[in-house]
mmCIF file of C-alpha atoms in Angstrom:
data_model
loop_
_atom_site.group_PDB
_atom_site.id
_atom_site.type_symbol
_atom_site.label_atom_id
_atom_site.label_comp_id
_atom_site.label_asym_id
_atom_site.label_seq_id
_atom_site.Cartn_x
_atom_site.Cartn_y
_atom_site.Cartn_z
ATOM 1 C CA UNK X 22 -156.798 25.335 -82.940
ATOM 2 C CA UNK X 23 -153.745 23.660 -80.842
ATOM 3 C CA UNK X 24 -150.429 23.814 -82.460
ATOM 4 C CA UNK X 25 -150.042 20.013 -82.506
ATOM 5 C CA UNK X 26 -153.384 20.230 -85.042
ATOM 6 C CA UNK X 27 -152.037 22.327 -86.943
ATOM 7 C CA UNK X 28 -148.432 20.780 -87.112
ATOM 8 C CA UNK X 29 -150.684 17.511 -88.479
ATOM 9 C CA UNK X 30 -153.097 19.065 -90.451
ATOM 10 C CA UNK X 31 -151.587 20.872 -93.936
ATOM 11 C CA UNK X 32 -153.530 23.514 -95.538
ATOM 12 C CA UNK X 33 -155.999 22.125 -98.115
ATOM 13 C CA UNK X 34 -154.846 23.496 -101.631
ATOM 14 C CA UNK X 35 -157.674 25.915 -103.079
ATOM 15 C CA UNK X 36 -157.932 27.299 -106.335
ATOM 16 C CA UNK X 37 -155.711 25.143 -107.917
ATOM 17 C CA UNK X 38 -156.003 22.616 -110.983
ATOM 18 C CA UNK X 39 -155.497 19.212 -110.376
ATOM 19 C CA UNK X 40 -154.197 17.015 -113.397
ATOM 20 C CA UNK X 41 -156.235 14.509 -111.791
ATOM 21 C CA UNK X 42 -159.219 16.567 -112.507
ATOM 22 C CA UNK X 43 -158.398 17.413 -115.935
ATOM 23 C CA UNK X 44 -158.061 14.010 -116.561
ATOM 24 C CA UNK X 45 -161.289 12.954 -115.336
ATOM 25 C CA UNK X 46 -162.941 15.898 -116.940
ATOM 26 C CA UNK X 47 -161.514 14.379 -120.477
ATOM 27 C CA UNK X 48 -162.501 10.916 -119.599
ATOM 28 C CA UNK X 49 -166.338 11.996 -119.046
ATOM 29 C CA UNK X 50 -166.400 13.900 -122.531
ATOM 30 C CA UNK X 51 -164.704 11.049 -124.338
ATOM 31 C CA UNK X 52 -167.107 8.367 -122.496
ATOM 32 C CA UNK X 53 -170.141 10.567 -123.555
ATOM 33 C CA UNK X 54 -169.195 10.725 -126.887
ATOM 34 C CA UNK X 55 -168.367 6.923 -127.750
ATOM 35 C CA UNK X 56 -171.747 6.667 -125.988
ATOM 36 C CA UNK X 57 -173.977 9.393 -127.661
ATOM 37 C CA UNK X 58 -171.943 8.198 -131.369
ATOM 38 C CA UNK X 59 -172.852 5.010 -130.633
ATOM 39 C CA UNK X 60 -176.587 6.223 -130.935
ATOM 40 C CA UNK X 61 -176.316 7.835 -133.741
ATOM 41 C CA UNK X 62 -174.429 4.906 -135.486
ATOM 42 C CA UNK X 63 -177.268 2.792 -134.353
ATOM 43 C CA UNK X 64 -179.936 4.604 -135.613
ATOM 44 C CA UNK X 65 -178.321 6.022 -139.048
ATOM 45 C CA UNK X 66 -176.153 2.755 -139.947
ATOM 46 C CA UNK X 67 -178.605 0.321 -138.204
ATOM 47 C CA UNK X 68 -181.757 1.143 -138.994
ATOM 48 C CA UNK X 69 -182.128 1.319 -134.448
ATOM 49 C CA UNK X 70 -184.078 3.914 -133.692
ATOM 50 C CA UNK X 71 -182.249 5.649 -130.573
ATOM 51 C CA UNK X 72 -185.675 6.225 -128.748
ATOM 52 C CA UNK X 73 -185.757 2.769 -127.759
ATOM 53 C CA UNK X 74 -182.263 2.981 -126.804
ATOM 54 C CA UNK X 75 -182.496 5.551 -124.493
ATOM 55 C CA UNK X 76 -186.197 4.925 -122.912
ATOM 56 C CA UNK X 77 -187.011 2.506 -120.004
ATOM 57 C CA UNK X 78 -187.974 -1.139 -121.192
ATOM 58 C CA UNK X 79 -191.164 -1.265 -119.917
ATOM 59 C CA UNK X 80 -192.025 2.023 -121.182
ATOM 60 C CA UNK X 81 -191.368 1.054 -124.438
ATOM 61 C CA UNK X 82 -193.481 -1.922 -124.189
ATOM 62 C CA UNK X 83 -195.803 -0.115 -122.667
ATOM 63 C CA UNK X 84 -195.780 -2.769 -119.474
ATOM 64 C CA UNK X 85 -196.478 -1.919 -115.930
ATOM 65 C CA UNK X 86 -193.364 -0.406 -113.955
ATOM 66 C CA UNK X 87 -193.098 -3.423 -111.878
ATOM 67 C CA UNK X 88 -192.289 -5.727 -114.670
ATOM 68 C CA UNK X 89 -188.985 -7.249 -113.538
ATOM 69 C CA UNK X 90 -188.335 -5.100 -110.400
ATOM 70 C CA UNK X 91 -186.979 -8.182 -108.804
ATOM 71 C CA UNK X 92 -184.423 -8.724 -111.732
ATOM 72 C CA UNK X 93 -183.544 -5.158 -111.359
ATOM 73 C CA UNK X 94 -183.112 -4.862 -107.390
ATOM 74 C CA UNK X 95 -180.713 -8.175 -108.137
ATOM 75 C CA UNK X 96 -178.408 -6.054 -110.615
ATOM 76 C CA UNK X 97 -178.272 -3.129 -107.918
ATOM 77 C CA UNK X 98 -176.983 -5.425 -105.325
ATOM 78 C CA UNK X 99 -174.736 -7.107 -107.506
ATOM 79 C CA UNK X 100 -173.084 -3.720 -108.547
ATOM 80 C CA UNK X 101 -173.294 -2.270 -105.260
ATOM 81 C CA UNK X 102 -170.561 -5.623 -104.085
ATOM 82 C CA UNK X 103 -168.777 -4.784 -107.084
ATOM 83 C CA UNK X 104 -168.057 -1.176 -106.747
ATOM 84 C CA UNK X 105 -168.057 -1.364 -102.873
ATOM 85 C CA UNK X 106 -164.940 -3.939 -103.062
ATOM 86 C CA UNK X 107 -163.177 -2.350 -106.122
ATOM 87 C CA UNK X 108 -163.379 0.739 -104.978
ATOM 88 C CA UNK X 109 -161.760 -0.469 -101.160
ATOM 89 C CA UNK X 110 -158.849 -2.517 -103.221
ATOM 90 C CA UNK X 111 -158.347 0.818 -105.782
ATOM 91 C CA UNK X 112 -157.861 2.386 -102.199
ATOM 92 C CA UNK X 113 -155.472 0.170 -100.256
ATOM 93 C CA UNK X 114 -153.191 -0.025 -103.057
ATOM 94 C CA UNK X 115 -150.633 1.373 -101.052
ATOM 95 C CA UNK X 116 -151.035 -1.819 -98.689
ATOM 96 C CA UNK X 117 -149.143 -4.346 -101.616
ATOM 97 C CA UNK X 118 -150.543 -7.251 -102.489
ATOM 98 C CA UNK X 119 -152.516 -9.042 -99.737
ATOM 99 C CA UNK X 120 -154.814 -11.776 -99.159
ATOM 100 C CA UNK X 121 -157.558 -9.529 -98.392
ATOM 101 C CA UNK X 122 -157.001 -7.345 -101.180
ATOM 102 C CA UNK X 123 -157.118 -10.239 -103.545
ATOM 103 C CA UNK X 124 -160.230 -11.111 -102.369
ATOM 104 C CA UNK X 125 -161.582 -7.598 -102.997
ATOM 105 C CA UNK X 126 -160.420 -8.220 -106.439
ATOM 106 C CA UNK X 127 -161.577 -11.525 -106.751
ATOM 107 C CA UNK X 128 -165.126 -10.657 -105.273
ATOM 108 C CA UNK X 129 -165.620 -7.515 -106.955
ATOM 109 C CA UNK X 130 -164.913 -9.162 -110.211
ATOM 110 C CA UNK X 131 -167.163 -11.332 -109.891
ATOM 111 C CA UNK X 132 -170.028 -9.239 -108.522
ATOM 112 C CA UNK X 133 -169.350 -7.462 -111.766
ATOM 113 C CA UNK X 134 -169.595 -9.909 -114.389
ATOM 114 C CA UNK X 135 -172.871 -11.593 -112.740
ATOM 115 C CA UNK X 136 -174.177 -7.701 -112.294
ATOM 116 C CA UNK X 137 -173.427 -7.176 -116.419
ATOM 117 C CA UNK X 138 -174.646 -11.170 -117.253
ATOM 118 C CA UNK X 139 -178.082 -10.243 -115.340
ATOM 119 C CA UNK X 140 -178.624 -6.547 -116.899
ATOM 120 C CA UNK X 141 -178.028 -7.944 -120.134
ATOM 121 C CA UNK X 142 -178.886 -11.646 -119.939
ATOM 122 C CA UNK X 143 -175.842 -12.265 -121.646
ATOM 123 C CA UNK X 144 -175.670 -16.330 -121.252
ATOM 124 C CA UNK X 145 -179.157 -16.709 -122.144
ATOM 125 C CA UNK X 146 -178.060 -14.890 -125.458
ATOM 126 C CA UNK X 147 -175.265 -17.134 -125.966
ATOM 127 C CA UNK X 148 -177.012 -20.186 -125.142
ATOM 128 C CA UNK X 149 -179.171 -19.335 -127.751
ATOM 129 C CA UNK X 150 -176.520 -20.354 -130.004
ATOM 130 C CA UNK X 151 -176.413 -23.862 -129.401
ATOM 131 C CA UNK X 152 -173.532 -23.609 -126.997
ATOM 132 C CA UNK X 153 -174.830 -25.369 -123.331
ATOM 133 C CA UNK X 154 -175.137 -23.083 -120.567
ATOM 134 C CA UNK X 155 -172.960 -25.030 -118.246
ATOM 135 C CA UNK X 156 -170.219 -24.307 -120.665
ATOM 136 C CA UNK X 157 -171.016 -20.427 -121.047
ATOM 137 C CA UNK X 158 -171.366 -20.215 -117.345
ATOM 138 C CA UNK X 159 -167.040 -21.444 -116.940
ATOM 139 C CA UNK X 160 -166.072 -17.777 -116.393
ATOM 140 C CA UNK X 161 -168.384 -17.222 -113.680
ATOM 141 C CA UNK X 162 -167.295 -20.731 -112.073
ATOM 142 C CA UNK X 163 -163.823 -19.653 -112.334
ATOM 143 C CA UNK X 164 -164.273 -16.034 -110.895
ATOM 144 C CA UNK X 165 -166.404 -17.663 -107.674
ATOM 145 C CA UNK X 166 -163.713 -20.437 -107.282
ATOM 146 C CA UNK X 167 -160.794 -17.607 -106.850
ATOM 147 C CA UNK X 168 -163.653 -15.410 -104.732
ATOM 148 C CA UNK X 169 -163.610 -18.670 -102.538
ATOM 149 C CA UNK X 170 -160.433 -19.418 -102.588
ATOM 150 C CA UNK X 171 -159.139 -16.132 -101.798
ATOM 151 C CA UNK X 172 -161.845 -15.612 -98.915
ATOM 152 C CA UNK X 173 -160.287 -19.103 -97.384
ATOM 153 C CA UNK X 174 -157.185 -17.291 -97.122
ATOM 154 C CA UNK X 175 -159.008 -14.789 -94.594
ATOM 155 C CA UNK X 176 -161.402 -16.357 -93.062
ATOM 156 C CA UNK X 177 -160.224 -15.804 -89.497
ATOM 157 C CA UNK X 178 -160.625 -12.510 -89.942
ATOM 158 C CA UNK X 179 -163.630 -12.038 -92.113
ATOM 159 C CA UNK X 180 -167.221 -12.541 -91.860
ATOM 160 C CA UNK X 181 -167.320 -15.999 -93.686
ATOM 161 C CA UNK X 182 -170.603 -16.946 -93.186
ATOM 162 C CA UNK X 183 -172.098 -14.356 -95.099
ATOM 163 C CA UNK X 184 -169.888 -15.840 -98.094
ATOM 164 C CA UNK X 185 -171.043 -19.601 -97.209
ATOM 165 C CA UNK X 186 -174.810 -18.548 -97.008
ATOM 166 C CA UNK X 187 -174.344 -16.633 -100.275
ATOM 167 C CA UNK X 188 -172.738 -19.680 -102.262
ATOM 168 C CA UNK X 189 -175.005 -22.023 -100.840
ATOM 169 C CA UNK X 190 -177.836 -19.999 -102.012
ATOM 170 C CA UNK X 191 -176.699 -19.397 -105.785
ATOM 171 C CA UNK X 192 -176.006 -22.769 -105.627
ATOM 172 C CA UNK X 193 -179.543 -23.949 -104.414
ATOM 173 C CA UNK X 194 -180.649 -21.727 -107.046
ATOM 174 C CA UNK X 195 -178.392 -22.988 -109.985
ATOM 175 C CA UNK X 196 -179.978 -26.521 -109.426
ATOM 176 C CA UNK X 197 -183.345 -25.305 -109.454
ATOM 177 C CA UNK X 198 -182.510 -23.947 -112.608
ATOM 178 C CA UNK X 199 -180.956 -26.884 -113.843
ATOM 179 C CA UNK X 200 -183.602 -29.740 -112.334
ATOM 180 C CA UNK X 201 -185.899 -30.657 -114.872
ATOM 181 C CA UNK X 202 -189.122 -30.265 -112.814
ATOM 182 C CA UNK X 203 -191.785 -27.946 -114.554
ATOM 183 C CA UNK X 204 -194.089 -27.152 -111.773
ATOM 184 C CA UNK X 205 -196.007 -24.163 -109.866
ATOM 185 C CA UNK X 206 -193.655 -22.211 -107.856
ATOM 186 C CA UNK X 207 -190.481 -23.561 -109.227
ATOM 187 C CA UNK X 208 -189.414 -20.416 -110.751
ATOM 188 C CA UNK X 209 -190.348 -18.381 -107.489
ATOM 189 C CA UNK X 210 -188.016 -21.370 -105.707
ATOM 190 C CA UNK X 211 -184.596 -20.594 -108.432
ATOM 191 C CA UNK X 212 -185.225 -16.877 -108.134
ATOM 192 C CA UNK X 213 -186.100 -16.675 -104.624
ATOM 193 C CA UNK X 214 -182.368 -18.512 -103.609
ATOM 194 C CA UNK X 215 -180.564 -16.286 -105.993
ATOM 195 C CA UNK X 216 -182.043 -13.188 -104.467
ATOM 196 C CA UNK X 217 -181.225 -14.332 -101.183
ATOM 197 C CA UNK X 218 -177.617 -15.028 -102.288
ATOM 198 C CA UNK X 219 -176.816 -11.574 -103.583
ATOM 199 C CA UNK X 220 -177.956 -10.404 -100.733
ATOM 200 C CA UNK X 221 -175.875 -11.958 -98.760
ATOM 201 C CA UNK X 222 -172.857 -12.005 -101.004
ATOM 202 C CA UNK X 223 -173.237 -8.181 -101.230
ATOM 203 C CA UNK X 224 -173.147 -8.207 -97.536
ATOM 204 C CA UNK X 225 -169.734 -9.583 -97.393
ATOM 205 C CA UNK X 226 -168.401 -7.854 -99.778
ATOM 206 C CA UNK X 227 -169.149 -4.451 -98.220
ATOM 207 C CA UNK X 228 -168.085 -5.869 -94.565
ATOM 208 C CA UNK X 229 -164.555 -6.884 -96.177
ATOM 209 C CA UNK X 230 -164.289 -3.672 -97.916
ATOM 210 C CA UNK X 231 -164.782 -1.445 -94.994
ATOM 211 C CA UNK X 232 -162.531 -3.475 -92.861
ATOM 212 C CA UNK X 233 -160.092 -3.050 -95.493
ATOM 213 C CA UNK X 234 -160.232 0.486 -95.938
ATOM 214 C CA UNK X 235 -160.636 1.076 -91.810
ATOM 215 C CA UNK X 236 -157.606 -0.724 -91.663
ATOM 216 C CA UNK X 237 -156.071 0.152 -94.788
ATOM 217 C CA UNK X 238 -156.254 3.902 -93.930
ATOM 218 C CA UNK X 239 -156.153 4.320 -90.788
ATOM 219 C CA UNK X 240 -152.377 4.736 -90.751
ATOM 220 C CA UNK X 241 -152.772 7.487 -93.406
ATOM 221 C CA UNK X 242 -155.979 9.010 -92.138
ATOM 222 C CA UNK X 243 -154.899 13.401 -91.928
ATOM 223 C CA UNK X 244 -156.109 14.996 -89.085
ATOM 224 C CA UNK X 245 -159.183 17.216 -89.510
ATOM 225 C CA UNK X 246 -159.820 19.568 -86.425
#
């Protein structure tokens, strides 16, 4: 190993405990309590018996595996965006508050709300109420208009596209939703342009978040040899 190497490389700490560890070590146990108590509150206070808590829907219902596997790849991607661009602005914090890390936030919010609203079909449950689903669907409106706005900021230096194509999509798809025809295929139609724009909104949010953290770290990037 050259001396310049190992002027630029300092000795990995071993053996040591990190509070950061600790800390993540306590967060896990309290996290699996409130979850595990929340079981047992369920089934003892409730009258919700935890087995179908913790079992697979389908099992349950004893329905075929593939029941809803397109639903399911859909919340996958949408995480995926979420925790690819969170996870690239938790990183470049160091880099102040820029354009491109807003629209990491921005995105990544986003990608996480529609990722929690499809898992648990959340505006469908509200709408249920009486209240209409354009109104129940404002925070999602509101999160997309700062995701655009934000990605207009950058869009020299981004791949835009992939965030037109994606809007476009969800957008073809929202109308299909919304269109009051009632015929063969129209379902396949709505869910076929939403799949299509999670895909590609996933795709943009990974580019931006690698180009963020290639950029963001490269400056601070130790040496390894």
């Amino acid at each position: 190993m050259s001396a310049k190497a190992q002027t630029h490389s300092p000795p990995a700490p071993t053996g040591r405990w990190h509070r950061s560890e600790a800390g993540t070590i306590i967060a896990v146990l309290l996290v699996s309590v409130v979850i595990l108590a929340s079981l047992v509150v369920a089934d003892r206070v409730f009258g919700i018996d935890y087995y179908d808590l913790v079992r697979d829907p389908n099992a349950i219902a004893r329905n075929p595996g593939y029941f809803g596997i397109v639903s399911n790849i859909g919340v996958i991607l949408w995480i995926v965006g979420a925790a690819a661009a969170l996870q690239a602005f938790a990183a470049t914090f160091d880099a102040g508050t820029t354009a491109l890390r807003r629209t990491l936030l921005a995105g990544g919010l986003f990608s996480t709300l529609m990722g929690i609203d499809d898992f648990l079909m959340l505006h469908e449950a509200v709408a249920t109420m009486g209240i209409p689903e354009e109104v129940v669907l404002v925070p999602h409106m509101i999160l997309l208009g700062a995701l655009c706005y934000c990605a207009y900021t950058v869009r020299a230096a981004t791949p835009r596209l992939l965030l037109v194509a994606s809007v476009l999509s969800m957008g073809l798809s929202f109308a299909a939703d919304m269109a009051p025809i009632h015929v063969g295929g129209a379902t396949f139609v709505e869910e076929a342009f939403k799949l299509i724009g999670i895909l590609f909104l996933t795709s943009y949010l990974v580019a931006i978040s690698h180009q963020a953290l290639r950029h963001g770290g490269a400056s601070r990037r130790p040496a390894i040899r």
